[in-house]
Coordinates of C-alpha atoms in Angstrom, one line a residue:
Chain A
X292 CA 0.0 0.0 0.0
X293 CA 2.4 2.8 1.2
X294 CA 4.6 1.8 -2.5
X295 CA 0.6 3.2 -4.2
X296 CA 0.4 6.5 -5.6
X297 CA -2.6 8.4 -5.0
X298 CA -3.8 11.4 -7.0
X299 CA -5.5 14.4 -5.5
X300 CA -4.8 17.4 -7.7
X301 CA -7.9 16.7 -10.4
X302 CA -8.3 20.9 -10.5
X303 CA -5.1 20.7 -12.1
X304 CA -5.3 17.7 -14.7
X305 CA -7.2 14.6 -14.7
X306 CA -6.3 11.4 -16.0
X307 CA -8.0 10.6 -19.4
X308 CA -10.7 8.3 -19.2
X309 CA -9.5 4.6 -20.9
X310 CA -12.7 5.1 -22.9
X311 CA -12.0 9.0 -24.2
X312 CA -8.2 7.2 -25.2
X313 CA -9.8 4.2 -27.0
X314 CA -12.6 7.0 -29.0
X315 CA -9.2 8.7 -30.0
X316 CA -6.9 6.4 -30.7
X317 CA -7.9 5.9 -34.6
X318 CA -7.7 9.6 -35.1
X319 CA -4.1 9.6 -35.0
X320 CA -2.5 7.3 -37.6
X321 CA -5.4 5.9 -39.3
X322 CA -8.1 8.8 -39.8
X323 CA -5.5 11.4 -39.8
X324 CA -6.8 13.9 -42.7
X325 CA -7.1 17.8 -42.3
X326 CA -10.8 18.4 -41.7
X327 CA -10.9 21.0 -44.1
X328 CA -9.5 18.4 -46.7
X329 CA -12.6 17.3 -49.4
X330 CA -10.8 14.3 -49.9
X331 CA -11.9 10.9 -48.2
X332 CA -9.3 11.2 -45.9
X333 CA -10.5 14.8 -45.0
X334 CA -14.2 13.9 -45.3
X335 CA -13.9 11.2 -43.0
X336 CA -11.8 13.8 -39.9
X337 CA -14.6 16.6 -40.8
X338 CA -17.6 13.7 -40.0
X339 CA -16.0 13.0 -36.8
X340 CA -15.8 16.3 -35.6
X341 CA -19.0 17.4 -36.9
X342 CA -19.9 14.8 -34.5
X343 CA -18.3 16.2 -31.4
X344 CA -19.2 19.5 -32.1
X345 CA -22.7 17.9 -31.7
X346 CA -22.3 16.2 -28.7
X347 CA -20.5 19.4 -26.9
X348 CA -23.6 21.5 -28.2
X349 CA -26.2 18.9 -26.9
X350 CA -23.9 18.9 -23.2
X351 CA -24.1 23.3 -23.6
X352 CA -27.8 23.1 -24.8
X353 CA -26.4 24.8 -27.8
X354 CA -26.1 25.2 -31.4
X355 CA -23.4 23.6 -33.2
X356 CA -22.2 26.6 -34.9
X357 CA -21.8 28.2 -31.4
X358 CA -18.7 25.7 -30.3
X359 CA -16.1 26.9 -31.4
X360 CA -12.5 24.5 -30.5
X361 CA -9.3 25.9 -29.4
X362 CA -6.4 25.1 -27.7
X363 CA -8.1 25.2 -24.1
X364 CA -9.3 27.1 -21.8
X365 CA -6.4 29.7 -21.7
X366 CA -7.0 30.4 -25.0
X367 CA -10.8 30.8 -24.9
X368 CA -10.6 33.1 -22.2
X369 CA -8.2 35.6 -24.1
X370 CA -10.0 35.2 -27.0
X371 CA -12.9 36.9 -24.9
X372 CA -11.4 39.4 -23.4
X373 CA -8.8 40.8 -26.1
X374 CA -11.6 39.8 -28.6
X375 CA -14.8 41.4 -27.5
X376 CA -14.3 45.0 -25.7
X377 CA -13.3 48.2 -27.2
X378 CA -11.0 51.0 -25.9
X379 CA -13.0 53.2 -23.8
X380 CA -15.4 50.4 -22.8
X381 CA -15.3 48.5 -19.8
X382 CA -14.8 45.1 -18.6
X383 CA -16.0 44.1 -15.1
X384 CA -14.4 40.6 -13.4
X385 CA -13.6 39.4 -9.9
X386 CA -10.6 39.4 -8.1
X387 CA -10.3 35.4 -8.2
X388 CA -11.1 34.7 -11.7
X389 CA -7.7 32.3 -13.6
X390 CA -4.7 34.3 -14.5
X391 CA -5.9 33.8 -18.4
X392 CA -8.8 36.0 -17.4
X393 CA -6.7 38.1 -14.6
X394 CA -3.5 38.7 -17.2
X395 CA -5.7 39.5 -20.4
X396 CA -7.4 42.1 -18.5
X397 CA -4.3 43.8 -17.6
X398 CA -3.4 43.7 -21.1
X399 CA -7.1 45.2 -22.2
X400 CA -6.5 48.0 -19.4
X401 CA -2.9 48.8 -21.7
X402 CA -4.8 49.0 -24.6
X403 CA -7.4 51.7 -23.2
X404 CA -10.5 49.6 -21.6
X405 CA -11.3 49.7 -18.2
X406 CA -11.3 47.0 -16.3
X407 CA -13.6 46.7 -13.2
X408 CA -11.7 43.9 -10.7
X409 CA -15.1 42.8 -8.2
X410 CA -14.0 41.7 -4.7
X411 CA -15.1 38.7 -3.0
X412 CA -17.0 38.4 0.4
X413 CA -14.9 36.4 3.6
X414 CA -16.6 33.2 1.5
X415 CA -15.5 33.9 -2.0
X416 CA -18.4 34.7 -3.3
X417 CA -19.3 37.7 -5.6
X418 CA -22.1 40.1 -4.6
X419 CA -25.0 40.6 -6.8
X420 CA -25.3 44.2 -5.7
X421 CA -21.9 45.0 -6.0
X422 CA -21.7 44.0 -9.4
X423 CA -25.0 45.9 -10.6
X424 CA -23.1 49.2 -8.6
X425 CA -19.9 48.1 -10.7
X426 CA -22.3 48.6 -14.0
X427 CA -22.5 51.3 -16.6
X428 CA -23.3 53.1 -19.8
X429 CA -19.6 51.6 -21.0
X430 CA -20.0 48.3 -19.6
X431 CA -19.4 46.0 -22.6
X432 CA -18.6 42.4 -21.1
X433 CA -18.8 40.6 -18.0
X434 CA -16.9 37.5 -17.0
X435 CA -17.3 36.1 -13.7
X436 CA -16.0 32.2 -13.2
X437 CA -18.3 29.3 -12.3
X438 CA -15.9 27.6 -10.4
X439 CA -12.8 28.5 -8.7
X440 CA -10.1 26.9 -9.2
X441 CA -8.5 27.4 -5.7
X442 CA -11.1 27.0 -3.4
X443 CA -13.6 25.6 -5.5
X444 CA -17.1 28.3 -4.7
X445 CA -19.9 28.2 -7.0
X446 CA -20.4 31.8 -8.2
X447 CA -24.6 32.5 -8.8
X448 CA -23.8 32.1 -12.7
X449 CA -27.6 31.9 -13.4
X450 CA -28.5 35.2 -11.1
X451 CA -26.0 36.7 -13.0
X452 CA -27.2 35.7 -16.3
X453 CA -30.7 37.3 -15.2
X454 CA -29.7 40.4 -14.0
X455 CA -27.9 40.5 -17.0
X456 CA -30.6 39.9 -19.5
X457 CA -32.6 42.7 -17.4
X458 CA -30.5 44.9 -17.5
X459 CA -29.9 44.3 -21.7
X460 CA -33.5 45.0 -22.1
X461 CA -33.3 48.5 -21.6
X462 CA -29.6 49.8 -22.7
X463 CA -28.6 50.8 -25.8
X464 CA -25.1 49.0 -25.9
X465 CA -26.0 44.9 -24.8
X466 CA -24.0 43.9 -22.1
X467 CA -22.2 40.5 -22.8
X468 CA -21.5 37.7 -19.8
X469 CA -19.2 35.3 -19.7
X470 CA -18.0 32.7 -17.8
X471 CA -15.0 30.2 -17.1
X472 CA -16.4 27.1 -16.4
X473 CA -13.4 24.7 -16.5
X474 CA -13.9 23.9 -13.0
X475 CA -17.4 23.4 -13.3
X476 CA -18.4 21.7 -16.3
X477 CA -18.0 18.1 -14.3
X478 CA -20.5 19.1 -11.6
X479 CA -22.6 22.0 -12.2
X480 CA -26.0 22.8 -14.4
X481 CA -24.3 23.3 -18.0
X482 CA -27.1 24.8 -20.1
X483 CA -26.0 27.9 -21.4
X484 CA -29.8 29.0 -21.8
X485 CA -30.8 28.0 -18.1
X486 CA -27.4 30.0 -16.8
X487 CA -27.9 33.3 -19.2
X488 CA -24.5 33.0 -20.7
X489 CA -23.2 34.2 -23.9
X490 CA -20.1 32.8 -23.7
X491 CA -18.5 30.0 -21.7
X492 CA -15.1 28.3 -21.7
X493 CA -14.4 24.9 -21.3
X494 CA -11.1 22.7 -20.7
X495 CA -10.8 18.7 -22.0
X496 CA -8.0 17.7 -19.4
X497 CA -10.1 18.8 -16.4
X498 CA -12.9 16.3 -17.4
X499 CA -10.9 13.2 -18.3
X500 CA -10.3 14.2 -21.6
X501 CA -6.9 15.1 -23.1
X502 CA -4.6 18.3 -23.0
X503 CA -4.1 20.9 -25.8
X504 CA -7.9 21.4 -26.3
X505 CA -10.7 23.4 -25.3
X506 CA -13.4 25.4 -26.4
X507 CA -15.3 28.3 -26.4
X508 CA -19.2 28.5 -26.5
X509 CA -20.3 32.0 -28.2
X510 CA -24.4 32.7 -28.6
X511 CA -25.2 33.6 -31.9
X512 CA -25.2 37.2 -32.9
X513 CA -22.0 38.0 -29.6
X514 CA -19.3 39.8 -31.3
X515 CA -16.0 39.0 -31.2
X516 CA -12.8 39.1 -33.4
X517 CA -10.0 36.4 -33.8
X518 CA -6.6 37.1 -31.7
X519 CA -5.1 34.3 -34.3
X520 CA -4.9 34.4 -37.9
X521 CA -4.3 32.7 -40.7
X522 CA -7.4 30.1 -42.0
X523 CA -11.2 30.1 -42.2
X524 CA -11.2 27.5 -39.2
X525 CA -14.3 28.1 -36.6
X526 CA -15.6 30.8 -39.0
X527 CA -12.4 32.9 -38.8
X528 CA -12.5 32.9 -35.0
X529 CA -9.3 30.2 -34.7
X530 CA -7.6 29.9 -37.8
X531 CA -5.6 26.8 -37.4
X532 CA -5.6 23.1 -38.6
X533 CA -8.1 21.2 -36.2
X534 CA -7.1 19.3 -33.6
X535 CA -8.8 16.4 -34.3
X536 CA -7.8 13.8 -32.1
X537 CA -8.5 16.5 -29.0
X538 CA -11.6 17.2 -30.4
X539 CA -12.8 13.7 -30.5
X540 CA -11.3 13.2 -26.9
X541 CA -13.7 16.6 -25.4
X542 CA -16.6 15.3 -27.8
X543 CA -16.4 11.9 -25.9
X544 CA -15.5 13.2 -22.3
X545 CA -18.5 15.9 -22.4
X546 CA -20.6 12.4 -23.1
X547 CA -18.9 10.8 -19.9
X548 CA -19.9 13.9 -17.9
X549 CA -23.7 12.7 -17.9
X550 CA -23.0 8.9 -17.1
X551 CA -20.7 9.8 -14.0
X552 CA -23.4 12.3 -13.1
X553 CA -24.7 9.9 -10.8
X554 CA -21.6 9.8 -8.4
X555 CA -21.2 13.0 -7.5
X556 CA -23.1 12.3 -4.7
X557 CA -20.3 9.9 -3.9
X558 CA -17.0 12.3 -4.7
X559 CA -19.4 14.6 -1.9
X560 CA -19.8 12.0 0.4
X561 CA -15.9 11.6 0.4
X562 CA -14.9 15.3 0.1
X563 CA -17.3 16.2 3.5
X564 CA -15.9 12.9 5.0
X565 CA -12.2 13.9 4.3
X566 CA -12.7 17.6 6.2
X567 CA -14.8 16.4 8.6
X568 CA -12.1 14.3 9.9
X569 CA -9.0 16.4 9.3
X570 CA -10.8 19.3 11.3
X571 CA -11.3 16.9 14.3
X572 CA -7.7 15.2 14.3
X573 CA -5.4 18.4 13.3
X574 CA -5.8 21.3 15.6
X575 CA -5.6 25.1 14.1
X576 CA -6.3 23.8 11.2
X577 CA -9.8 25.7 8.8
X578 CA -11.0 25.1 5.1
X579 CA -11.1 28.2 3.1
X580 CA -14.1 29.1 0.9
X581 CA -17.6 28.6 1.3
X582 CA -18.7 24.9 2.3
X583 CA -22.4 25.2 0.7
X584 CA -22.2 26.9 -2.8
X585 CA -18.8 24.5 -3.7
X586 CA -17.7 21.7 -6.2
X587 CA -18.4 18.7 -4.4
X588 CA -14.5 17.6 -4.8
X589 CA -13.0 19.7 -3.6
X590 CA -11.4 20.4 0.1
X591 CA -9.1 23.4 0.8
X592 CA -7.3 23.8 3.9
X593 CA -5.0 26.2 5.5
X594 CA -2.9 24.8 8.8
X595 CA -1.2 27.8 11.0
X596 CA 2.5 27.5 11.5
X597 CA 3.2 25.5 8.4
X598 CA 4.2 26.5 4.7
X599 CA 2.0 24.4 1.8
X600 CA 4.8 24.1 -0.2
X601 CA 6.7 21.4 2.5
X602 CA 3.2 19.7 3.5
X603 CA 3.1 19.0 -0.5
X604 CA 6.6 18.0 -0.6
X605 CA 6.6 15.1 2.2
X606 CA 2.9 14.2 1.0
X607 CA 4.4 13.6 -2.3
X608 CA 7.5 11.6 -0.4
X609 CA 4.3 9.6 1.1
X610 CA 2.9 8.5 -2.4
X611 CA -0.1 11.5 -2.1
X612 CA -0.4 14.2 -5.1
X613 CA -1.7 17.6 -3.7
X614 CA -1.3 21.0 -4.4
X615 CA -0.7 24.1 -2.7
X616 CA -3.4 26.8 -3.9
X617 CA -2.7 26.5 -7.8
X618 CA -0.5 24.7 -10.1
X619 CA 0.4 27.9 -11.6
X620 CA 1.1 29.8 -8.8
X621 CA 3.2 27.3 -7.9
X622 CA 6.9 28.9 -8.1
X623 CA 6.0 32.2 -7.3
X624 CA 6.5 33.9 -3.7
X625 CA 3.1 35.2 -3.4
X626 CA 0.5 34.2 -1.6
X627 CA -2.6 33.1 -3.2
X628 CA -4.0 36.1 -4.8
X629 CA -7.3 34.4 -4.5
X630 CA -7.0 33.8 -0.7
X631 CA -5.6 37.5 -0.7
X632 CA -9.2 38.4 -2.1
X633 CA -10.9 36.6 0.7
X634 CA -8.9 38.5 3.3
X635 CA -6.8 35.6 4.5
X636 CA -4.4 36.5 7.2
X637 CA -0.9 35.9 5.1
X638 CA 0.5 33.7 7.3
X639 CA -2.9 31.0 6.7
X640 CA -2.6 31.9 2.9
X641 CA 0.9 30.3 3.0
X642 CA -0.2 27.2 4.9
X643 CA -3.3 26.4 2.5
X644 CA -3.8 22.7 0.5
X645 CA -6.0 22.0 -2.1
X646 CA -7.7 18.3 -2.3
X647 CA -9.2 18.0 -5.1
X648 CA -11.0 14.5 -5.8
X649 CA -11.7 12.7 -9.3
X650 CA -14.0 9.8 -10.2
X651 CA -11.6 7.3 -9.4
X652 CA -10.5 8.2 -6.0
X653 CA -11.5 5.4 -3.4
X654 CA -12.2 5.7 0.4
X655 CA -9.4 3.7 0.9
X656 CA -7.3 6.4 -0.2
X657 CA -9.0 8.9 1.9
X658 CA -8.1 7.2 4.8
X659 CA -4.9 7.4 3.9
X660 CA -4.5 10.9 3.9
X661 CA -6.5 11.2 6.9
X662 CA -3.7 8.6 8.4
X663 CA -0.5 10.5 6.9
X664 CA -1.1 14.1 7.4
X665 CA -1.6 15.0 10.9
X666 CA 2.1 13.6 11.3
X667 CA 3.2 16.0 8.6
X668 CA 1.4 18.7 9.7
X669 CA 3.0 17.8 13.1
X670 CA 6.6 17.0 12.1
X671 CA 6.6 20.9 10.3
X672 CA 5.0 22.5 13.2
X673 CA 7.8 21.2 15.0
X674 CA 10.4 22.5 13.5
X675 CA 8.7 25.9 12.8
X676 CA 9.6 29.3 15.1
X677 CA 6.2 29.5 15.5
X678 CA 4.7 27.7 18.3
Chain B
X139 CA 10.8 24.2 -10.9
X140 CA 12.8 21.5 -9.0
X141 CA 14.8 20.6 -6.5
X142 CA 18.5 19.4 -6.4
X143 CA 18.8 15.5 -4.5
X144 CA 21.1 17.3 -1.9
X145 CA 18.0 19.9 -1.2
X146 CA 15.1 17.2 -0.7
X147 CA 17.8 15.1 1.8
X148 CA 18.2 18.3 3.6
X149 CA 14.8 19.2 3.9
X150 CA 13.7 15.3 4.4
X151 CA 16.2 14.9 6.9
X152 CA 17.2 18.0 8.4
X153 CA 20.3 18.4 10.3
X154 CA 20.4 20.3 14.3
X155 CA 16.9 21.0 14.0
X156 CA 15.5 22.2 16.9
X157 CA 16.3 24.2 20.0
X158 CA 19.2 25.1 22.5
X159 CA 17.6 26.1 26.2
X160 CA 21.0 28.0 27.2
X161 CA 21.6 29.4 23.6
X162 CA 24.3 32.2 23.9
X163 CA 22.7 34.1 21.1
X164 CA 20.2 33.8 18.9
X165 CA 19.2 35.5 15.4
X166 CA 16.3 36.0 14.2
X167 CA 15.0 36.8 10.6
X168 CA 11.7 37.1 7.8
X169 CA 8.4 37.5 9.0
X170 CA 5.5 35.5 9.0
X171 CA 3.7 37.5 6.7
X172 CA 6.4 36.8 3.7
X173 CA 6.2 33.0 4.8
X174 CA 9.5 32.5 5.9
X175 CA 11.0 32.4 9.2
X176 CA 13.9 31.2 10.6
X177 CA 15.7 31.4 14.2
X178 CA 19.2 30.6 14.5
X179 CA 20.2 29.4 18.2
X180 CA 24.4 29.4 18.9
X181 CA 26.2 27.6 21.4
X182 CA 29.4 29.4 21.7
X183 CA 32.8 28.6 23.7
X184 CA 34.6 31.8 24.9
X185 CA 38.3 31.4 24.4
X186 CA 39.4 33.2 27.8
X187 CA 42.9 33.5 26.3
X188 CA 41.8 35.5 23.2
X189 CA 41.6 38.7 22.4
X190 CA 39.1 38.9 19.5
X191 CA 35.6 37.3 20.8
X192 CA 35.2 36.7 16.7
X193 CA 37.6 34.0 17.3
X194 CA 35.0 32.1 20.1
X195 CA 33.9 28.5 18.8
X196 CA 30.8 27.6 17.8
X197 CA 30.0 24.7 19.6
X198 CA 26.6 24.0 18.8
X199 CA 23.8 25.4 16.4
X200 CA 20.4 24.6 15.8
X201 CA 17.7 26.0 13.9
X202 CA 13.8 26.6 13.7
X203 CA 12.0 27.1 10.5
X204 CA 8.9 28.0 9.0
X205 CA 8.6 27.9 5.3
X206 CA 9.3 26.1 2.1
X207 CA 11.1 22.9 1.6
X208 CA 14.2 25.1 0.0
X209 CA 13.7 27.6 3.4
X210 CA 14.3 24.6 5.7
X211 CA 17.5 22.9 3.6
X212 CA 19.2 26.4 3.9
X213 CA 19.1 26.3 7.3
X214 CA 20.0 23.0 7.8
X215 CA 23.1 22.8 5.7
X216 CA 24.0 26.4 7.2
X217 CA 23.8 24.9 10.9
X218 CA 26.5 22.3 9.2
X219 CA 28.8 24.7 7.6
X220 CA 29.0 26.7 10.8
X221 CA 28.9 24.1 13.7
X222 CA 32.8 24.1 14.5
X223 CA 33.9 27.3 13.2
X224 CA 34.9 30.3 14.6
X225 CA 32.7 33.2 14.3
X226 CA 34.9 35.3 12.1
X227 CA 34.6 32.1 9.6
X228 CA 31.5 31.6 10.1
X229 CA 30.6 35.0 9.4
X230 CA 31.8 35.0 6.2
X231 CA 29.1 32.2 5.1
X232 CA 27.6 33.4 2.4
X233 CA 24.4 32.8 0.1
X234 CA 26.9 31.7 -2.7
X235 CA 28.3 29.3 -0.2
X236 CA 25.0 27.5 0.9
X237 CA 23.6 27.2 -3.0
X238 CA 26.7 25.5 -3.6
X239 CA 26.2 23.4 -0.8
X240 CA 22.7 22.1 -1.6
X241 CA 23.8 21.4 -5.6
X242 CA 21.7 24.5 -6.6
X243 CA 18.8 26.7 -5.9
X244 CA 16.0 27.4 -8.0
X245 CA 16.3 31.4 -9.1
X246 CA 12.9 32.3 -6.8
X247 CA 14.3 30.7 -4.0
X248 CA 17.7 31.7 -3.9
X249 CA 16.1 34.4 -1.2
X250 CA 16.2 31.3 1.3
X251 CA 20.0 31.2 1.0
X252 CA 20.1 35.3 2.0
X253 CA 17.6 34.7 4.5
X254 CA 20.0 31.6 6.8
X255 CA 23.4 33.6 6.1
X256 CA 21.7 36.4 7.5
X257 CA 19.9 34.7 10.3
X258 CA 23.4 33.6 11.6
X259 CA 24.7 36.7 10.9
X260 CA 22.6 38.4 13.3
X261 CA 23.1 35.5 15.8
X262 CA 26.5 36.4 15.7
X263 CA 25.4 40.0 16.1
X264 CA 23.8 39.3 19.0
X265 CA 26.4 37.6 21.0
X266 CA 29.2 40.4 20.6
X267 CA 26.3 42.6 22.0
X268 CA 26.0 40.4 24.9
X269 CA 29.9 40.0 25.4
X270 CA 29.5 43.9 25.4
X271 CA 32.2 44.0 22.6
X272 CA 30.1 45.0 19.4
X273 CA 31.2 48.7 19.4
X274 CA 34.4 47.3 18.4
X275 CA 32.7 45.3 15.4
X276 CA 31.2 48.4 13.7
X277 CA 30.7 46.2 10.4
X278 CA 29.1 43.9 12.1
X279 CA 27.1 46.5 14.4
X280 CA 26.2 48.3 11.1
X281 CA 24.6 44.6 9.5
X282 CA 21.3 46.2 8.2
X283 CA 19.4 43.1 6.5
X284 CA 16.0 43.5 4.7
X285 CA 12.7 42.5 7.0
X286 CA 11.2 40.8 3.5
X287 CA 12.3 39.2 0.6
X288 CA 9.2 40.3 -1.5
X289 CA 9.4 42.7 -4.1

């Protein structure tokens, strides 16, 4: 057992499903053509994606010619934000949206929007009220994230979408929302009509499908211009030979999504199991982020008097993959800006670990954790100044 | 980024962790708010003989850290350089001296390197205050080290 590896870090990467692999596999050296080919060899790539197209605008409760496919969900997001505003028009966001959201705002702000960064409440959660104040004449796009990555809150995507689609009935200049759902697209309400988006973003390796490959939902009639050129691909919006293995492998993992449905009640069961217990056996220990509006895999944890970096470290030494706030931030010397936003004392925001369960994570392995990290958390403690 | 082999046996395994009750000195450096911190406790033998207190023994070091893996190798191959050495020597322990040590540093945490030298700097400090000879010292009494690493 101790010689087992165990994976807890599915808000970075998940594994790809054996069944998204085998729906792949013939799309690398036997139906390799370029989609936009009119050959056979073409035809037959085109079909195929035609085909996941359809399946992720059945999972969006979209058209097909609203999915558009990139590279993933970095990409998507910039293609919003550099793609949509104007100079002299404003972009509102939060303060714990992805760094592709975060960073391409900055870069909108050097090219003459203004950018509107919304604060979180002590739960991570964006007010309602504070984003209808943060609204004006120039307001041109919101994007607020379904899911955060960090700490995993559920943002009120849908009473977003409504105030939204109020608010649009009477301006002159139609506000556009979007929203970042990598994060949420394994466990939340997807329909893009029932949420009131007009754009959403979606990752393949967060939902068992593979890397490289993403896409973009955009309602008919949004505007937006290409950051890439170079083709007629995705009607001009991302020139660039498709991906067509990827494409296959998000087609087939967006089918998964409404099999595993069913177990989510399970990953929850763990999840609320796993926190319940490290709260009673580790003392100063809290989990960050609100605990009712929240993926149901994920855990986030912050232990005083120890840095995240070493309890992932000797975790890791144990067998146990988990991460410390992001896997990007990882490297850098700040804290969490995320946990910043929710007014974190410092010192908590350095001692934070994210859990984050997948479909295939086990009790078993659970109660290994639970068995392996109050010593950890102990042995650093020890050793720290701080007592 | 990764870690050197000599860094993870450090940080594994780490040598004179803990504390001395009788320290002679101890420094103290980073703040809990940058999410480092490291206390440097020394053990010194006064040569009775000698003139200069800088050449008093280190007899024993330990150390207490909170922080990263790389944070907590520092100190632990610091307290190795400078168990055995004379203050003067082990004064002139430098960051340059401790990445060496540990195979290499990644560049963002080459700061944990500044941050032990200067935590045994100061622990130094402190004990030719409390000999009551650090106005002879005036480089040493002049040591002005940054609270905080972060830009």
């Amino acid at each position: 057992m101790p010689n087992q590896k165990i994976y807890f870090d599915h808000s970075a990467t998940a594994p790809v499903d054996p069944e998204v692999f085998k729906a792949m596999a013939p799309f690398f050296s036997e139906i390799f053509g370029n989609a936009s080919s009119i050959h056979g060899f073409g035809q037959a790539a085109q079909t195929a994606v035609d085909e996941a197209r359809e399946a992720v605008a059945e999972f969006l409760g979209a058209k097909t010619n609203e999915v558009i496919f990139t590279s993933g969900a970095t990409e998507s997001d910039n293609l919003v934000i550099l793609g949509l505003a104007k100079p002299g028009e404003q972009i509102i966001t939060s303060k714990i949206e992805h760094p592709a959201i975060l960073e391409a705002c900055r870069e909108m702000e050097k090219r003459g929007a203004e950018v509107t960064y919304l604060g979180v409440d002590a739960q991570g959660l964006v007010s309602l009220a504070e984003l209808q104040k943060a609204i004006k004449a120039e307001t041109r796009l919101v994007s607020i994230m379904y899911v955060n990555n960090e700490i995993g809150t559920i943002q009120p995507i849908a009473k977003i979408g409504e105030m939204i689609k109020e608010l649009n009935q009477t301006r002159k200049e139609k506000i556009y929302f979007h929203t970042d759902a990598v994060q949420a697209a394994n466990y939340c309400e997807m329909n893009v009509n029932k949420l009131g988006v007009d754009l959403m973003s979606l990752s393949a390796h967060k939902i068992y499908g593979p890397k490289g490959i993403g896409a973009l939902y955009r309602r008919s009639g949004t505007p937006l211009k290409p950051i890439q050129f170079g083709g007629h691909q995705e009607a001009g919006l991302r020139p660039g030979t498709l991906n067509v293995p990827g494409i296959i492998g998000l087609g087939k993992a967006v089918e998964l999504i409404s099999q595993d449905k069913k177990n989510l009640g399970e990953i929850r069961k763990l999840r609320d199991y796993l926190i319940e217990e490290i709260l009673k056996i580790i003392p100063k220990a809290q989990v960050n982020g609100d605990l009712k509006n929240r993926a149901p895999n994920n855990a986030h944890f912050s232990f005083y008097g120890v840095e995240g970096e070493s309890l992932l470290l000797l975790l890791d030494q144990r067998g146990i993959a988990v991460s410390t706030g992001s896997a990007c931030s990882s490297g850098s010397l700040e804290p969490s800006h995320v946990l910043m936003a929710l007014g974190l004392n410092p010192l908590l925001a350095h001692g934070s670990l994210r859990i984050t369960l997948g479909k295939f994570n086990t009790k078993k392995e659970i109660d290994r954790l639970i068995e392996v990290l109050p010593g950890i958390v102990e042995k650093l403690r020890k050793m720290s100044p701080l007592k | 980024m990764q870690y050197s082999a000599e860094v993870m046996k450090h940080f594994t395994n780490p040598h004179n962790q803990g504390q001395i009750s009788d320290a002679d000195a101890i420094g103290e450096v980073g703040n809990p708010l940058c999410g480092d911190m490291m206390k440097i406790y020394l053990k010194v033998d006064r040569l009775p003989l000698a003139a200069d207190r800088l050449e008093d023994k280190i007899v024993d070091i330990k150390f207490e850290t909170l922080g990263c893996a790389a944070a907590i190798a520092c100190s632990s191959i610091l307290t190795d350089m400078a168990k055995g050495k004379n203050l003067k020597d082990a004064f002139k322990i430098e960051k340059s001296d401790i990445v060496k040590g540990l195979g290499d540093l990644p560049p963002v945490k080459v700061h944990c390197s500044i941050l032990a030298s200067d935590g045994l700097k100061l622990a130094i400090k402190e004990y030719l205050e409390k000999q009551g000879v650090l106005d002879q010292y005036p480089e040493i009494k002049n040591l002005s080290l940054p609270e905080c690493f972060h830009e």
